[in-house]
Amino acid sequence: MGRESEADEEIFDAVDRALRKHGYAELTMQDIADESTKSKSLLHYHYDTKEDLLVAFLEHLLDSYEERLECRSAEPPEERLVEFLARFVFTPEDGDREAFHLALLEMRSQGPFNDRIREQLGRSDRLLRETVAEIIEDGIDRKVFKPVDPERTAALLIATLDGARTRQITLGDSNDSYTRVVVEELLDRVIEPILTGDTDLPSLEEALADSDREG
Amino acid sequence: MGRESEADEEIFDAVDRALRKHGYAELTMQDIADESTKSKSLLHYHYDTKEDLLVAFLEHLLDSYEERLECRSAEPPEERLVEFLARFVFTPEDGDREAFHLALLEMRSQGPFNDRIREQLGRSDRLLRETVAEIIEDGIDRKVFKPVDPERTAALLIATLDGARTRQITLGDSNDSYTRVVVEELLDRVIEPILTGDTDLPSLEEALADSDREG
C-alpha cells in the first residue's frame, strides 16, 4: 500500500462515521455515500463491493496504527507499555468510540466466513502482539523488566485488553468502568511484578490524559 | 422459569445445532425446524419470533450453567478455580464448539441494540463474575488465597478468558493454542501469586481431562 490519496482519506472518514451510525451488518454503500461528498456510483468506481471498501478501510486503520506505534519506539519501554494499555480504557469523553468498536466486533464475528476480513484480523492480532512483545523485549534488554517470555506475556495482555473492551461495549452503561478496572488490575498484578527494583511505573492517569489516544 | 419440558429441551437442542451450522445473523425459524422434529409452525406456536426463541435459549443456557456451578460449590476453591479456567480452553477434540461461540459473539454484537438480548448478556456477565468472586472469597476465608479484592480479580479473570476465546474463534486455525497459552499464563502470573504458602494449584491438564467441560 502506497501513500493514500486525499480522496481515499475522505472516503475512509465517511466509512468511519457510517460504521458508528449503522454498524457493520446493516451498512450499505449508500450509507457511506451519505457521509461523504462522493456519490454512491463514484464509491463503486473505486471499490467494486462494500466488502472491498471495508477491507481497504481495515488496511487503512492498521497502517495508521502501525505508523503511530513506530513513532513511539524510542520512548522508555515502561512508558510505552502504560500508554499502550491506556488506549484500551474507555472514558466518558470517548463519545461514539464504543459504537465504532461494536461495528468492528460485528466484522470480527464474520472473520471465519470471509478470507479477506480474516486476513486483516490476523494482521491486527500480529501487530498488537508483536508490538507488546517488542516493548517487553526492549524492557528486558534495558533491565527495566525481569526476563519473562515476551510472546506469552503479550498474548496474555492482548487477550485481557480485548476481553475488557468487548465486555464494556456489549454490556452497556452499567459497566462504564470495566476497561479501567481491568487495566488497573493488569498494571498491579501483571506489570508491577515484572518490573526490576529500579523502575517506577508511569501513572495511568497521565497516560489517559495524553491527547494521542486511539480514535 | 420453571422446570423445562422435554419439548423445550428438544427445541433448545435444535437451536444449538442450527446456530453452529448457520450462525446467528442468518438463522431462520426454518433452519431451527430443520434440526428438530417440530414443524416451523409449531415452533411459532411456542415462540412468536426468532428473537423470542433465542432469548429463551440464552435463558436456558444460563440456567443450566448456573445449576452446574452450584453443584461444585462444596469443592476446594483452588480446584473450582482451575476447573473454571479450564472450561475456556479449546482443545482439538472440541469439534464445532468454536462455531457455537462464534454465533454467541454475533449475538453479543447485537446486545446494545436489543434490550432483551442485553439483559441476558448482563445476567451472563454477573453470573461469571459473581461465581469467580465467590470462589475467591471462599478461598480467602479458607486461607487458601491471599486477601485480594474478589470483585476486581474476577473482572480481570473474566475479561482475560473472554478475550482469549474471542481471539481464538475469530482468528481461525493458526491460533489453536491461544486459549491454552492465556489460561496457563493466568495460572502462573495471576493465580499462583495469590496462593498462600500451604496451597498447591491443581494441574490444568487434569482439569482439561475432566469430562464435565462446557459444551
XYZ file of C-alpha atoms in Angstrom:
430
model
C 0.000 0.000 0.000
C 1.454 3.367 -1.054
C 0.571 6.740 0.394
C -3.176 7.249 0.496
C -4.711 9.966 -1.619
C -6.883 12.705 -0.156
C -9.860 11.073 -1.856
C -9.162 7.808 -0.005
C -8.796 9.648 3.309
C -12.161 11.324 2.788
C -13.806 8.010 1.900
C -12.329 6.287 4.967
C -13.578 9.101 7.208
C -17.034 8.537 5.720
C -16.783 4.759 6.370
C -15.799 5.504 9.969
C -18.821 7.775 10.525
C -21.195 5.382 8.744
C -19.995 2.402 10.821
C -20.589 4.322 14.055
C -24.130 5.191 12.913
C -25.252 1.962 11.269
C -22.981 -0.849 12.478
C -21.450 -3.333 10.050
C -24.144 -5.888 9.228
C -26.696 -3.329 8.022
C -24.236 -0.936 6.387
C -24.836 -0.062 2.721
C -22.736 1.798 0.136
C -25.491 4.449 0.204
C -24.946 4.966 3.966
C -21.274 5.591 3.263
C -22.044 7.912 0.351
C -24.404 9.852 2.651
C -21.467 10.569 4.976
C -19.224 11.602 2.085
C -19.048 14.248 -0.652
C -18.798 11.335 -3.127
C -21.759 9.725 -4.824
C -22.554 6.061 -4.413
C -21.585 5.407 -8.027
C -18.220 7.122 -7.553
C -17.611 4.926 -4.483
C -18.403 1.891 -6.629
C -15.949 3.159 -9.254
C -13.165 2.951 -6.621
C -14.415 -0.115 -4.768
C -16.454 -2.788 -6.516
C -18.262 -4.004 -3.418
C -18.961 -2.935 0.140
C -16.597 -5.716 1.211
C -13.763 -4.301 -0.938
C -14.237 -0.918 0.701
C -14.359 -2.331 4.221
C -11.250 -4.456 3.693
C -9.444 -1.332 2.393
C -10.730 0.548 5.461
C -9.351 -2.124 7.804
C -5.986 -1.958 5.969
C -6.000 1.802 6.390
C -6.755 1.547 10.125
C -3.915 -0.902 10.611
C -1.499 1.171 8.514
C -2.114 4.276 10.595
C -1.968 2.348 13.864
C 1.362 0.842 12.757
C 2.714 4.292 11.926
C 1.715 5.699 15.301
C 3.329 2.766 17.094
C 6.584 3.255 15.192
C 6.720 6.924 16.234
C 6.865 5.822 19.850
C 9.597 3.243 19.560
C 12.325 5.474 21.055
C 10.460 6.094 24.332
C 11.193 4.153 27.558
C 9.501 0.718 27.425
C 7.598 1.135 30.696
C 6.043 4.363 29.348
C 5.167 2.773 26.036
C 3.536 -0.155 27.791
C 1.358 2.021 30.042
C 0.387 4.158 27.042
C -0.497 1.014 25.107
C -2.750 -0.192 27.938
C -4.299 3.251 28.419
C -5.533 3.235 24.824
C -7.935 0.440 25.757
C -9.610 2.384 28.560
C -12.927 3.962 27.635
C -13.628 7.288 29.307
C -16.878 9.265 29.343
C -15.291 11.705 26.861
C -14.944 8.996 24.256
C -18.303 9.694 22.656
C -19.180 7.163 19.992
C -15.916 5.225 20.237
C -17.932 2.334 21.669
C -20.127 2.332 18.562
C -17.027 2.083 16.405
C -15.661 -0.905 18.297
C -19.042 -2.551 18.234
C -19.021 -2.353 14.425
C -15.532 -3.876 14.448
C -16.824 -6.674 16.692
C -19.570 -7.423 14.167
C -16.905 -7.594 11.481
C -14.828 -9.913 13.636
C -17.686 -12.365 14.028
C -17.658 -12.554 10.191
C -13.920 -13.279 10.088
C -14.140 -17.060 9.877
C -16.517 -16.822 6.913
C -14.537 -14.255 4.956
C -10.908 -14.816 3.968
C -10.092 -11.177 3.315
C -11.549 -9.949 6.596
C -9.825 -12.779 8.444
C -6.532 -11.793 6.825
C -6.868 -8.253 8.214
C -7.883 -9.597 11.630
C -4.806 -11.818 11.620
C -2.654 -8.846 10.713
C -4.206 -6.821 13.550
C -3.569 -9.633 16.034
C 0.069 -9.977 14.954
C 0.592 -6.206 15.055
C -0.803 -5.909 18.586
C 1.025 -8.948 19.943
C 4.336 -8.144 18.243
C 4.169 -4.558 19.473
C 3.711 -5.638 23.087
C 6.311 -8.415 22.757
C 8.774 -5.927 21.281
C 8.162 -3.427 24.139
C 8.740 -6.194 26.662
C 11.910 -7.435 24.926
C 13.212 -3.885 24.832
C 12.423 -3.572 28.558
C 14.239 -6.820 29.322
C 17.284 -5.627 27.329
C 17.285 -2.357 29.251
C 16.878 -4.205 32.581
C 13.563 -2.450 33.202
C 11.617 -5.741 33.100
C 12.526 -9.119 34.517
C 13.206 -11.831 31.903
C 9.637 -13.055 31.244
C 8.566 -14.726 27.995
C 7.694 -11.733 25.745
C 5.318 -13.624 23.406
C 3.326 -15.304 26.163
C 3.120 -12.088 28.158
C 1.894 -10.290 25.042
C -0.755 -12.981 24.404
C -1.984 -12.579 27.994
C -2.119 -8.778 27.839
C -3.828 -8.605 24.435
C -6.449 -11.194 25.388
C -7.212 -9.282 28.581
C -7.471 -5.880 26.914
C -9.604 -7.288 24.111
C -11.934 -9.048 26.535
C -12.350 -5.960 28.698
C -13.235 -3.888 25.660
C -15.665 -6.471 24.291
C -17.445 -6.721 27.633
C -17.614 -2.963 28.046
C -19.089 -2.337 24.596
C -21.570 -5.223 24.647
C -22.891 -4.808 28.186
C -23.780 -1.128 28.035
C -23.785 1.708 30.512
C -23.794 -0.240 33.727
C -20.203 -1.289 33.032
C -18.653 2.075 32.396
C -15.518 1.277 34.269
C -14.879 -2.302 33.086
C -11.891 -1.387 30.920
C -10.439 0.894 33.597
C -10.718 -1.709 36.379
C -9.120 -4.365 34.187
C -6.243 -2.132 33.051
C -5.576 -1.075 36.663
C -5.530 -4.720 37.750
C -3.211 -5.639 34.848
C -0.790 -2.923 35.935
C -0.868 -4.033 39.589
C -0.957 -7.790 39.108
C 0.918 -8.499 35.879
C 3.136 -5.494 35.071
C 4.296 -4.357 38.553
C 5.630 -7.853 39.403
C 7.852 -7.922 36.303
C 9.477 -4.528 36.985
C 13.049 -4.597 38.244
C 13.744 -2.796 41.511
C 14.934 0.396 39.830
C 11.850 1.097 37.753
C 8.723 3.072 38.583
C 5.588 2.567 36.562
C 4.294 5.788 34.971
C 0.809 6.783 36.116
C -2.214 5.530 34.190
C -3.994 8.846 34.781
C -1.239 10.720 32.969
C -1.291 8.290 30.088
C -5.084 8.696 29.892
C -4.795 12.468 29.858
C -2.320 12.208 26.972
C -4.093 13.510 23.903
C -2.820 10.962 21.389
C -5.243 8.194 22.284
C -6.817 5.707 19.948
C -9.694 7.146 17.888
C -38.622 -20.004 34.843
C -39.919 -23.355 35.984
C -38.543 -26.743 35.050
C -38.211 -27.087 31.294
C -40.401 -29.563 29.451
C -38.970 -32.255 27.193
C -40.390 -30.325 24.238
C -38.386 -27.250 25.275
C -35.221 -29.319 25.697
C -35.619 -30.727 22.212
C -36.208 -27.266 20.744
C -33.142 -25.854 22.517
C -31.002 -28.718 21.206
C -32.221 -27.836 17.717
C -31.358 -24.142 18.261
C -27.888 -25.200 19.406
C -27.293 -27.304 16.277
C -28.764 -24.649 13.960
C -26.579 -21.892 15.485
C -23.449 -23.986 14.944
C -24.416 -24.541 11.298
C -25.766 -21.155 10.299
C -24.550 -18.577 12.819
C -26.881 -16.029 14.378
C -27.380 -13.258 11.795
C -28.569 -15.576 9.023
C -30.509 -18.010 11.217
C -34.191 -18.584 10.338
C -37.004 -20.397 12.138
C -36.929 -22.854 9.238
C -33.252 -23.671 9.960
C -34.225 -24.472 13.546
C -37.221 -26.551 12.447
C -34.905 -28.482 10.097
C -32.829 -29.546 13.119
C -35.911 -30.523 15.108
C -38.820 -32.980 14.949
C -41.109 -29.932 15.232
C -42.519 -28.022 12.290
C -41.813 -24.340 11.778
C -45.441 -23.512 12.574
C -45.291 -25.461 15.835
C -42.123 -23.520 16.775
C -44.013 -20.310 16.063
C -46.852 -21.547 18.264
C -44.418 -21.706 21.206
C -42.293 -18.696 20.283
C -43.736 -15.775 18.331
C -40.453 -14.655 16.813
C -36.917 -15.916 16.259
C -35.830 -13.371 18.860
C -38.261 -14.828 21.453
C -36.805 -18.268 20.853
C -33.205 -17.092 21.034
C -33.788 -15.145 24.233
C -35.398 -18.285 25.747
C -32.384 -20.270 24.520
C -29.961 -17.862 26.221
C -32.007 -18.120 29.430
C -31.825 -21.898 29.200
C -28.031 -21.839 28.689
C -27.571 -19.612 31.718
C -29.951 -21.701 33.847
C -28.039 -24.892 33.157
C -24.670 -23.208 33.611
C -25.878 -21.834 36.969
C -27.017 -25.310 38.033
C -23.684 -26.873 37.137
C -21.809 -24.182 39.043
C -23.940 -24.760 42.145
C -23.136 -28.476 42.092
C -19.463 -27.623 42.503
C -19.762 -25.220 45.400
C -18.579 -27.722 48.031
C -15.231 -28.447 46.322
C -11.951 -26.775 47.356
C -11.773 -23.254 45.922
C -8.416 -23.772 44.177
C -9.872 -26.782 42.325
C -13.019 -24.917 41.372
C -10.974 -22.016 40.047
C -8.736 -24.196 37.871
C -11.806 -26.046 36.573
C -13.477 -22.740 35.810
C -10.450 -21.589 33.807
C -10.089 -24.952 32.056
C -13.580 -24.600 30.605
C -12.329 -21.724 28.459
C -9.562 -23.757 26.828
C -10.383 -25.046 23.359
C -8.885 -28.419 22.534
C -8.766 -30.177 19.154
C -11.485 -32.540 20.434
C -13.943 -29.676 20.819
C -15.365 -30.061 17.335
C -17.798 -27.296 16.487
C -17.638 -25.618 19.874
C -15.905 -22.691 18.148
C -18.852 -22.342 15.775
C -21.191 -22.160 18.763
C -19.197 -19.394 20.443
C -18.956 -17.526 17.177
C -22.757 -17.470 16.974
C -22.845 -16.174 20.557
C -20.345 -13.460 19.592
C -22.642 -12.364 16.757
C -25.472 -12.177 19.271
C -23.306 -10.156 21.626
C -22.584 -7.562 18.961
C -26.390 -7.107 18.774
C -26.688 -6.621 22.557
C -26.626 -2.838 22.587
C -29.460 -2.699 20.051
C -31.684 -5.262 21.717
C -32.869 -4.863 25.317
C -33.805 -8.497 25.827
C -30.513 -9.856 24.493
C -28.594 -7.255 26.504
C -30.492 -8.351 29.615
C -29.304 -11.949 29.128
C -25.747 -10.782 28.407
C -25.818 -8.766 31.625
C -27.036 -11.803 33.507
C -24.253 -13.906 31.992
C -21.629 -11.325 32.963
C -22.914 -11.140 36.539
C -23.096 -14.937 36.813
C -19.499 -15.381 35.615
C -18.070 -12.578 37.713
C -20.019 -13.470 40.850
C -19.009 -17.108 40.514
C -15.322 -16.242 40.342
C -15.622 -13.618 43.091
C -17.401 -16.162 45.297
C -14.691 -18.812 44.676
C -12.021 -16.261 45.589
C -13.872 -15.114 48.729
C -14.273 -18.730 49.764
C -10.531 -19.229 49.178
C -9.674 -16.173 51.249
C -11.924 -17.428 54.093
C -10.222 -20.821 53.974
C -6.752 -19.176 53.880
C -6.050 -20.746 50.502
C -5.824 -17.348 48.773
C -4.245 -14.137 49.991
C -6.718 -11.302 50.712
C -7.077 -9.807 47.219
C -10.142 -7.863 46.083
C -12.523 -10.617 44.876
C -14.589 -8.423 42.504
C -11.616 -6.807 40.785
C -9.824 -10.143 40.485
C -12.965 -11.635 38.953
C -13.260 -8.733 36.481
C -9.639 -9.311 35.427
C -10.035 -13.069 35.017
C -13.319 -12.897 33.113
C -12.048 -10.210 30.733
C -8.943 -12.288 30.024
C -10.816 -15.545 29.430
C -13.379 -13.820 27.251
C -10.706 -12.077 25.197
C -8.721 -15.278 24.684
C -11.832 -17.084 23.474
C -12.880 -14.254 21.159
C -9.422 -14.109 19.591
C -9.250 -17.866 19.195
C -12.630 -18.168 17.481
C -12.241 -15.132 15.212
C -8.675 -15.721 14.069
C -9.007 -19.309 12.913
C -6.714 -22.293 12.826
C -3.377 -20.568 13.148
C -4.224 -19.715 16.762
C -5.200 -23.104 18.054
C -3.453 -22.650 21.355
C -4.446 -19.062 22.143
C -6.833 -20.003 24.951
C -4.400 -22.552 26.395
C -1.443 -20.133 26.458
C -3.559 -17.450 28.104
C -5.010 -19.773 30.743
C -1.519 -21.123 31.552
C -0.210 -17.581 31.916
C -3.190 -16.610 34.111
C -2.428 -19.541 36.391
C 1.290 -18.676 36.602
C 1.071 -14.913 36.744
C -2.216 -14.096 38.477
C -3.349 -17.170 40.424
C -0.031 -18.623 41.703
C 0.956 -15.282 43.312
C -2.252 -15.139 45.369
C -1.891 -18.665 46.787
C -0.860 -18.929 50.409
C 2.248 -20.978 51.161
C 0.276 -24.129 52.044
C -1.632 -24.471 48.795
C -0.734 -26.313 45.605
C -2.537 -25.474 42.408
C -4.261 -28.486 40.795
C -2.969 -29.315 37.323
C -4.620 -27.750 34.309
C -4.135 -30.969 32.339
C -6.229 -32.893 34.834
C -8.953 -30.281 34.790
C -8.937 -30.437 30.977
C -9.232 -34.209 31.012
C -12.239 -33.899 33.336
C -15.294 -34.859 31.337
C -17.689 -32.222 32.643
C -16.462 -29.400 30.422
C -18.521 -26.655 28.872
C -20.493 -27.793 25.816
